[in-house]
Short mmCIF file of C-alpha atoms and ligand atoms in Angstrom, two decimals:
data_model
loop_
_atom_site.label_atom_id
_atom_site.label_comp_id
_atom_site.label_asym_id
_atom_site.label_seq_id
_atom_site.Cartn_x
_atom_site.Cartn_y
_atom_site.Cartn_z
CA UNK A 1 102.61 87.94 100.19
CA UNK A 2 100.54 89.21 96.84
CA UNK A 3 101.20 92.22 94.32
CA UNK A 4 99.25 94.92 95.30
CA UNK A 5 98.15 97.52 92.26
CA UNK A 6 96.01 99.93 94.70
CA UNK A 7 96.64 100.97 98.12
CA UNK A 8 94.08 103.00 99.94
CA UNK A 9 94.45 104.13 103.44
CA UNK A 10 90.99 104.00 105.18
CA UNK A 11 91.69 106.42 107.97
CA UNK A 12 93.97 108.90 106.17
CA UNK A 13 91.97 109.02 103.01
CA UNK A 14 94.83 108.40 100.74
CA UNK A 15 95.14 106.77 97.26
CA UNK A 16 98.21 105.28 95.33
CA UNK A 17 98.55 103.07 92.33
CA UNK A 18 101.40 100.95 91.01
CA UNK A 19 102.63 102.34 88.23
CA UNK A 20 102.17 99.50 85.67
CA UNK A 21 103.96 101.41 82.53
CA UNK A 22 107.21 100.68 84.60
CA UNK A 23 106.64 96.96 85.53
CA UNK A 24 108.37 94.54 85.46
CA UNK A 25 111.59 97.00 85.63
CA UNK A 26 110.63 99.34 88.37
CA UNK A 27 108.46 99.14 91.11
CA UNK A 28 106.91 102.91 91.98
CA UNK A 29 103.70 103.99 93.67
CA UNK A 30 101.84 106.79 92.31
CA UNK A 31 99.57 109.18 94.63
CA UNK A 32 95.98 109.71 93.28
CA UNK A 33 94.87 112.84 94.85
CA UNK A 34 91.65 114.04 93.02
CA UNK A 35 89.35 112.66 90.23
CA UNK A 36 91.56 114.71 87.65
CA UNK A 37 94.62 112.39 88.87
CA UNK A 38 92.35 109.20 88.70
CA UNK A 39 91.33 110.20 85.26
CA UNK A 40 95.02 110.44 84.06
CA UNK A 41 96.31 107.51 85.49
CA UNK A 42 93.43 105.46 83.82
CA UNK A 43 93.91 107.06 80.60
CA UNK A 44 97.68 106.57 80.52
CA UNK A 45 97.14 103.09 81.78
CA UNK A 46 99.38 103.48 84.76
CA UNK A 47 96.33 101.53 86.30
CA UNK A 48 94.62 99.11 83.89
CA UNK A 49 92.43 96.01 84.09
CA UNK A 50 88.75 96.28 84.30
CA UNK A 51 88.21 95.96 87.67
CA UNK A 52 91.26 97.70 89.07
CA UNK A 53 89.88 100.59 86.58
CA UNK A 54 86.43 101.10 88.41
CA UNK A 55 88.09 100.91 92.08
CA UNK A 56 90.69 103.54 91.36
CA UNK A 57 88.02 105.50 89.61
CA UNK A 58 85.62 105.44 92.75
CA UNK A 59 88.55 105.93 95.30
CA UNK A 60 89.61 108.60 93.35
CA UNK A 61 85.87 110.19 93.86
CA UNK A 62 86.10 109.63 97.80
CA UNK A 63 89.57 111.34 97.93
CA UNK A 64 88.15 114.28 96.04
CA UNK A 65 85.43 114.95 98.34
CA UNK A 66 87.27 114.36 101.55
CA UNK A 67 89.65 117.02 100.37
CA UNK A 68 86.85 119.25 99.80
CA UNK A 69 84.68 118.79 102.63
CA UNK A 70 87.08 117.61 105.30
CA UNK A 71 90.10 119.65 104.48
CA UNK A 72 88.83 122.59 102.54
CA UNK A 73 91.08 121.97 99.72
CA UNK A 74 90.36 121.93 95.58
CA UNK A 75 88.52 125.38 95.84
CA UNK A 76 89.37 125.87 92.06
CA UNK A 77 87.11 122.78 91.22
CA UNK A 78 84.25 125.01 92.10
CA UNK A 79 82.26 122.83 94.35
CA UNK A 80 79.43 124.17 96.40
CA UNK A 81 79.36 122.42 99.92
CA UNK A 82 77.03 124.45 101.29
CA UNK A 83 74.45 123.63 99.00
CA UNK A 84 73.78 119.77 98.66
CA UNK A 85 71.87 120.23 95.31
CA UNK A 86 74.85 122.32 93.66
CA UNK A 87 77.33 119.75 94.83
CA UNK A 88 75.49 116.71 93.41
CA UNK A 89 75.44 118.63 90.03
CA UNK A 90 78.85 119.20 90.14
CA UNK A 91 79.89 115.64 91.33
CA UNK A 92 77.71 114.44 88.28
CA UNK A 93 80.09 116.53 85.64
CA UNK A 94 83.07 115.10 87.37
CA UNK A 95 81.66 111.42 87.01
CA UNK A 96 80.91 112.08 83.67
CA UNK A 97 84.27 113.34 82.70
CA UNK A 98 85.92 110.16 84.96
CA UNK A 99 83.90 107.70 82.77
CA UNK A 100 84.98 109.12 79.72
CA UNK A 101 88.76 108.05 80.47
CA UNK A 102 88.26 104.49 79.09
CA UNK A 103 85.19 103.85 77.02
CA UNK A 104 85.10 99.93 76.67
CA UNK A 105 85.38 98.35 80.09
CA UNK A 106 81.97 98.69 81.94
CA UNK A 107 83.13 98.29 85.61
CA UNK A 108 83.80 101.96 86.06
CA UNK A 109 80.71 103.24 84.40
CA UNK A 110 78.89 100.43 86.76
CA UNK A 111 80.48 101.97 89.84
CA UNK A 112 80.13 105.61 88.74
CA UNK A 113 76.37 104.90 88.37
CA UNK A 114 76.17 103.45 91.57
CA UNK A 115 77.84 106.69 93.14
CA UNK A 116 75.11 108.44 91.28
CA UNK A 117 72.29 106.39 92.68
CA UNK A 118 73.84 107.13 96.20
CA UNK A 119 73.90 110.81 95.43
CA UNK A 120 70.32 110.61 94.85
CA UNK A 121 69.51 109.22 98.14
CA UNK A 122 71.92 111.27 100.15
CA UNK A 123 69.88 114.05 102.17
CA UNK A 124 73.28 115.67 103.68
CA UNK A 125 76.81 116.38 102.24
CA UNK A 126 78.17 113.98 105.08
CA UNK A 127 75.96 111.20 104.32
CA UNK A 128 76.71 111.53 100.48
CA UNK A 129 80.48 111.35 101.36
CA UNK A 130 80.15 108.43 103.83
CA UNK A 131 77.72 106.46 101.60
CA UNK A 132 80.31 107.00 98.46
CA UNK A 133 83.08 105.95 100.80
CA UNK A 134 81.44 102.57 102.13
CA UNK A 135 80.47 101.95 98.65
CA UNK A 136 84.17 102.09 97.16
CA UNK A 137 85.81 100.18 100.10
CA UNK A 138 83.13 97.56 99.62
CA UNK A 139 84.00 97.37 95.87
CA UNK A 140 87.83 97.12 96.74
CA UNK A 141 87.35 94.47 99.66
CA UNK A 142 84.43 92.40 97.54
CA UNK A 143 86.55 92.16 94.39
CA UNK A 144 89.12 89.97 96.08
CA UNK A 145 86.67 88.10 97.60
CA UNK A 146 84.83 87.55 94.32
CA UNK A 147 88.04 86.73 92.51
CA UNK A 148 88.81 83.89 94.71
CA UNK A 149 85.27 82.40 93.80
CA UNK A 150 85.89 82.79 90.37
CA UNK A 151 89.08 80.76 90.82
CA UNK A 152 87.20 78.03 92.44
CA UNK A 153 84.03 78.36 90.09
CA UNK A 154 86.66 77.81 87.13
CA UNK A 155 88.35 75.10 88.63
CA UNK A 156 84.84 73.32 89.01
CA UNK A 157 84.26 74.06 85.32
CA UNK A 158 87.51 72.51 84.40
CA UNK A 159 87.75 69.37 86.20
CA UNK A 160 84.17 68.64 85.72
CA UNK A 161 84.90 69.07 81.88
CA UNK A 162 88.08 67.06 82.19
CA UNK A 163 86.26 64.29 84.04
CA UNK A 164 83.73 64.23 81.44
CA UNK A 165 86.06 63.03 78.84
CA UNK A 166 88.00 60.95 81.18
CA UNK A 167 91.12 63.15 80.75
CA UNK A 168 93.70 62.10 83.06
CA UNK A 169 97.06 63.42 83.79
CA UNK A 170 99.17 67.11 83.19
CA UNK A 171 97.48 69.53 80.99
CA UNK A 172 97.97 73.31 79.80
CA UNK A 173 96.21 76.34 79.87
CA UNK A 174 96.69 79.61 77.46
CA UNK A 175 96.10 83.26 78.38
CA UNK A 176 96.33 86.61 77.10
CA UNK A 177 96.65 90.12 78.46
CA UNK A 178 97.11 90.61 82.45
CA UNK A 179 93.91 89.69 84.28
CA UNK A 180 95.85 88.91 87.30
CA UNK A 181 96.58 90.67 91.03
CA UNK A 182 97.63 93.96 88.86
CA UNK A 183 94.19 94.10 87.21
CA UNK A 184 92.05 93.67 90.10
CA UNK A 185 92.29 94.12 94.17
CA UNK A 186 94.12 90.65 94.27
CA UNK A 187 94.19 87.02 92.77
CA UNK A 188 92.73 87.89 89.39
CA UNK A 189 90.01 86.79 86.98
CA UNK A 190 91.38 84.63 84.47
CA UNK A 191 94.80 84.53 85.94
CA UNK A 192 93.10 83.88 89.27
CA UNK A 193 91.69 80.61 87.75
CA UNK A 194 95.21 79.88 86.74
CA UNK A 195 96.54 80.71 90.37
CA UNK A 196 93.70 78.45 91.85
CA UNK A 197 94.36 75.74 89.57
CA UNK A 198 97.86 75.90 89.95
CA UNK A 199 96.92 75.59 93.99
CA UNK A 200 94.98 72.52 93.19
CA UNK A 201 97.48 70.74 91.19
CA UNK A 202 100.11 71.16 93.83
CA UNK A 203 97.70 69.49 96.36
CA UNK A 204 96.94 66.73 93.97
CA UNK A 205 100.47 66.26 92.52
CA UNK A 206 102.05 64.51 89.66
CA UNK A 207 101.47 61.00 91.23
CA UNK A 208 97.59 61.38 91.92
CA UNK A 209 95.49 59.58 89.14
CA UNK A 210 93.88 62.69 88.57
CA UNK A 211 94.41 65.81 86.06
CA UNK A 212 96.55 68.99 86.87
CA UNK A 213 97.78 71.90 85.63
CA UNK A 214 101.66 72.05 84.73
CA UNK A 215 102.13 74.40 82.37
CA UNK A 216 100.94 78.14 81.17
CA UNK A 217 101.02 79.87 77.99
CA UNK A 218 101.40 83.60 78.26
CA UNK A 219 100.43 85.70 74.90
CA UNK A 220 102.63 88.57 74.99
CA UNK A 221 99.78 90.78 73.98
CA UNK A 222 100.78 93.67 71.60
CA UNK A 223 100.75 96.44 71.25
CA UNK A 224 101.03 97.09 75.31
CA UNK A 225 102.52 93.83 76.31
CA UNK A 226 100.51 93.27 79.17
CA UNK A 227 101.44 89.53 78.69
CA UNK A 228 105.34 89.88 78.61
CA UNK A 229 105.28 92.82 81.10
CA UNK A 230 102.77 91.72 83.77
CA UNK A 231 101.20 88.32 83.55
CA UNK A 232 105.22 87.00 83.15
CA UNK A 233 106.15 88.85 85.98
CA UNK A 234 103.08 87.64 88.01
CA UNK A 235 103.70 84.11 86.87
CA UNK A 236 107.26 84.35 87.51
CA UNK A 237 106.51 85.73 90.99
CA UNK A 238 104.11 83.04 91.96
CA UNK A 239 106.50 80.19 90.59
CA UNK A 240 103.91 79.04 87.99
CA UNK A 241 105.63 76.96 85.35
CA UNK A 242 105.00 79.31 81.85
CA UNK A 243 106.33 79.96 78.89
CA UNK A 244 106.00 83.31 76.94
CA UNK A 245 104.78 83.44 73.21
CA UNK A 246 103.94 86.10 70.95
CA UNK A 247 100.20 86.20 69.77
CA UNK A 248 101.10 84.94 66.44
CA UNK A 249 102.38 81.64 67.55
CA UNK A 250 99.03 80.54 69.23
CA UNK A 251 97.98 78.16 66.31
CA UNK A 252 101.02 76.59 65.46
CA UNK A 253 101.66 75.85 68.92
CA UNK A 254 98.28 74.45 69.53
CA UNK A 255 98.93 72.28 66.53
CA UNK A 256 102.39 71.21 67.47
CA UNK A 257 100.90 69.94 70.90
CA UNK A 258 97.82 68.07 69.24
CA UNK A 259 100.10 66.25 67.14
CA UNK A 260 102.65 65.54 70.10
CA UNK A 261 105.33 67.31 67.54
CA UNK A 262 108.18 66.49 70.34
CA UNK A 263 110.95 67.75 67.26
CA UNK A 264 109.59 71.39 67.66
CA UNK A 265 111.17 72.12 70.97
CA UNK A 266 108.19 72.43 72.90
CA UNK A 267 108.34 73.49 76.69
CA UNK A 268 106.10 70.99 77.90
CA UNK A 269 104.38 68.29 75.98
CA UNK A 270 101.11 68.60 78.12
CA UNK A 271 98.23 69.43 75.93
CA UNK A 272 96.43 72.76 76.00
CA UNK A 273 92.72 71.91 77.20
CA UNK A 274 91.68 75.68 78.28
CA UNK A 275 92.22 79.06 77.15
CA UNK A 276 91.33 81.40 79.61
CA UNK A 277 90.75 85.18 79.04
CA UNK A 278 89.41 87.96 81.19
CA UNK A 279 86.84 90.68 80.04
CA UNK A 280 86.18 94.42 79.64
CA UNK A 281 82.35 94.00 79.23
CA UNK A 282 80.23 90.82 78.87
CA UNK A 283 76.81 91.69 77.62
CA UNK A 284 73.23 90.46 77.80
CA UNK A 285 73.84 87.32 74.76
CA UNK A 286 77.32 86.71 76.11
CA UNK A 287 79.34 88.41 73.68
CA UNK A 288 82.47 89.41 75.48
CA UNK A 289 84.69 92.45 74.88
CA UNK A 290 88.44 91.73 75.75
CA UNK A 291 92.00 92.75 74.84
CA UNK A 292 92.69 92.74 71.03
CA UNK A 293 93.80 89.27 70.28
CA UNK A 294 91.16 87.60 72.35
CA UNK A 295 88.30 86.89 69.12
CA UNK A 296 91.29 84.98 67.11
CA UNK A 297 91.98 82.78 70.07
CA UNK A 298 88.41 81.65 70.24
CA UNK A 299 88.68 81.05 66.43
CA UNK A 300 91.51 78.78 67.10
CA UNK A 301 89.74 76.88 70.28
CA UNK A 302 86.69 76.66 67.99
CA UNK A 303 89.00 74.41 65.38
CA UNK A 304 90.01 72.01 68.23
CA UNK A 305 87.15 70.24 70.11
CA UNK A 306 89.87 69.20 72.84
CA UNK A 307 89.88 72.61 73.53
CA UNK A 308 87.28 74.77 75.27
CA UNK A 309 87.41 78.64 75.75
CA UNK A 310 86.77 80.51 79.05
CA UNK A 311 85.83 83.92 79.49
CA UNK A 312 86.00 84.80 83.39
CA UNK A 313 84.91 87.79 84.93
CA UNK A 314 83.10 89.39 88.08
CA UNK A 315 79.45 90.65 87.96
CA UNK A 316 80.88 94.26 87.99
CA UNK A 317 81.79 93.52 84.44
CA UNK A 318 78.75 92.38 83.15
CA UNK A 319 76.17 95.06 80.97
CA UNK A 320 72.88 93.90 80.69
CA UNK A 321 71.82 96.90 78.97
CA UNK A 322 73.56 95.81 75.81
CA UNK A 323 71.90 92.77 73.85
CA UNK A 324 75.14 91.91 71.88
CA UNK A 325 78.42 92.63 71.42
CA UNK A 326 77.96 94.89 68.20
CA UNK A 327 76.84 97.57 70.46
CA UNK A 328 80.15 97.80 72.40
CA UNK A 329 82.02 100.87 71.97
CA UNK A 330 85.86 99.91 71.20
CA UNK A 331 88.47 102.14 72.61
CA UNK A 332 90.95 103.53 70.09
CA UNK A 333 94.52 103.89 71.37
CA UNK A 334 97.36 106.31 70.05
CA UNK A 335 99.46 105.20 67.40
CA UNK A 336 102.74 105.47 69.50
CA UNK A 337 101.64 102.66 71.61
CA UNK A 338 101.89 100.47 68.52
CA UNK A 339 105.24 102.08 67.30
CA UNK A 340 107.60 102.16 69.88
CA UNK A 341 108.06 100.40 73.15
CA UNK A 342 109.69 101.19 76.37
CA UNK A 343 112.54 99.17 77.93
CA UNK A 344 116.14 98.68 79.09
CA UNK A 345 119.26 99.35 76.80
CA UNK A 346 121.21 96.29 76.11
CA UNK A 347 124.62 95.41 74.77
CA UNK A 348 125.51 92.85 72.21
CA UNK A 349 125.70 89.99 75.14
CA UNK A 350 122.40 91.01 76.34
CA UNK A 351 123.36 92.40 79.21
CA UNK A 352 121.45 95.74 80.64
CA UNK A 353 123.58 98.73 79.91
CA UNK A 354 122.16 101.31 82.11
CA UNK A 355 120.67 101.16 85.60
CA UNK A 356 119.89 103.55 88.42
CA UNK A 357 120.99 104.02 91.90
CA UNK A 358 119.06 101.35 93.41
CA UNK A 359 120.01 98.68 90.67
CA UNK A 360 116.77 99.25 88.80
CA UNK A 361 116.70 99.21 85.06
CA UNK A 362 116.84 102.77 83.35
CA UNK A 363 114.07 102.95 81.21
CA UNK A 364 114.03 104.46 77.14
CA UNK A 365 111.56 104.39 74.64
CA UNK A 366 112.66 102.95 71.46
CA UNK A 367 111.03 103.58 67.74
CA UNK A 368 109.94 100.50 66.22
CA UNK A 369 108.35 101.67 62.81
CA UNK A 370 108.82 104.53 60.03
CA UNK A 371 107.82 107.80 61.52
CA UNK A 372 104.30 108.93 60.79
CA UNK A 373 102.75 106.01 59.35
CA UNK A 374 99.34 105.08 59.35
CA UNK A 375 98.31 103.02 62.73
CA UNK A 376 94.96 101.37 63.59
CA UNK A 377 95.27 100.39 67.01
CA UNK A 378 92.24 99.17 68.79
CA UNK A 379 92.47 98.29 72.13
CA UNK A 380 89.79 95.53 72.51
CA UNK A 381 87.86 93.19 70.33
CA UNK A 382 84.44 91.18 70.76
CA UNK A 383 84.56 87.63 70.89
CA UNK A 384 81.07 86.37 69.89
CA UNK A 385 79.35 83.95 72.49
CA UNK A 386 78.84 81.19 69.99
CA UNK A 387 82.88 80.87 70.30
CA UNK A 388 82.68 80.76 74.33
CA UNK A 389 82.10 77.42 76.07
CA UNK A 390 81.66 78.73 79.41
CA UNK A 391 81.58 82.23 81.29
CA UNK A 392 82.87 81.91 84.81
CA UNK A 393 81.72 84.53 87.42
CA UNK A 394 81.70 84.55 91.54
CA UNK A 395 78.49 83.18 91.39
CA UNK A 396 78.69 79.99 88.99
CA UNK A 397 79.90 78.77 85.84
CA UNK A 398 77.50 79.13 83.08
CA UNK A 399 77.35 77.00 80.23
CA UNK A 400 75.17 77.60 76.90
CA UNK A 401 71.75 75.64 76.55
CA UNK A 402 70.66 73.18 73.72
CA UNK A 403 70.03 76.52 71.40
CA UNK A 404 73.75 77.80 71.90
CA UNK A 405 72.46 80.72 74.37
CA UNK A 406 73.84 81.92 77.21
CA UNK A 407 71.41 83.05 80.24
CA UNK A 408 73.19 85.98 81.96
CA UNK A 409 70.44 87.14 84.73
CA UNK A 410 71.02 87.14 88.56
O1 MRU B 1 93.82 97.68 78.28
P1 MRU B 1 93.81 96.99 79.58
O2 MRU B 1 94.87 96.42 79.94
O3 MRU B 1 92.92 97.57 80.61
O4 MRU B 1 92.99 95.57 79.12
C1 MRU B 1 92.68 94.83 80.17
C2 MRU B 1 91.94 93.46 79.81
O5 MRU B 1 91.74 93.38 78.70
C3 MRU B 1 91.64 92.45 80.73
O6 MRU B 1 91.55 91.35 80.13
C4 MRU B 1 90.28 92.66 81.40
O7 MRU B 1 90.28 94.19 82.03
C5 MRU B 1 89.96 91.72 82.55
S1 MRU B 1 90.95 92.29 83.78
C6 MRU B 1 90.66 91.38 85.26
#
């Protein structure tokens, strides 16, 4: 069984999301009953990850329309279901509001734009609702299929690169943020490649003469800790061998492995051959916006010819309307995400002090910095395409041409 970030009941038209603010301490689903709820869970990051945001956003539109059209509820939202043109106008306003929840990931914008196109074509309220529902269910279901394809294409790129340099034996990979089941409808993108690599490596086994994945390094991913809270949870759940590191350990880790420093207490001596990251938006020239900290990983990889840097994303993350990464709007997050942290209280022996009735850790928020200080908290950065070796999508893996350019076209 894999982790389910999003649950959608197709017959009762009910949507709920796993509250990712509580993971890994508690497992709680939250109902999403309108576009307003969708906006809130996305903005608060109870659901996060570019594909998951888009799916939840689109499903929230379906739920809202269902309650209005089928159940006659949500009258305060001022929809007029007797007049198709008025309904379309109101829905356009609601979609624009939804899109404003998180600006950097393009998937939600792409999804809402598709809904707008369906709206233009619809000649009745029922047709409009049915087509949006059909589109949203397909977005959800296709995402899983596409992630598995990304996993396969990523493995093909990786094993091809390894065989080009005649590399044999065990290797490690490094990743940042959470790009797994929790960020998608399942399997994941960058973490999907890790999952697929692990599945293939288990099959080939250590006795094989080929190369195989034996260790994963997960960056903690400050300030929101998607790496330590979510990726560590997923890797642990799947029993994939991994070590958690802080974001500022990467260059020392890479250098220690390259120089085979057995004296540094490394958890594995398998060299890091690939840094694999997800994306929130990849533009025409291949520049890639992803979680803050990604850019510095690409700079580190660029200093080591033995390490390739891979960006993995479905086509729903690709934005051919922007020529370069300079045009991407970077979301700024509130200061308190950086100056405080949520967790369980420990005693001096490291034992959790308080648990609730069902033995789940009781959460408290702890301040980490002085009060009222200046904070800069961009949620994402942009990795220039010159530092990316491959972009892996569900369709193929892309590499650069002799001019150093990616051709991102379908
Ligand atoms: O702020 P988040 O947690 O939504 O950021 C998520 C990322 O940056 C992911 O790497 C990206 O969305 C790809 S998820 C498959």
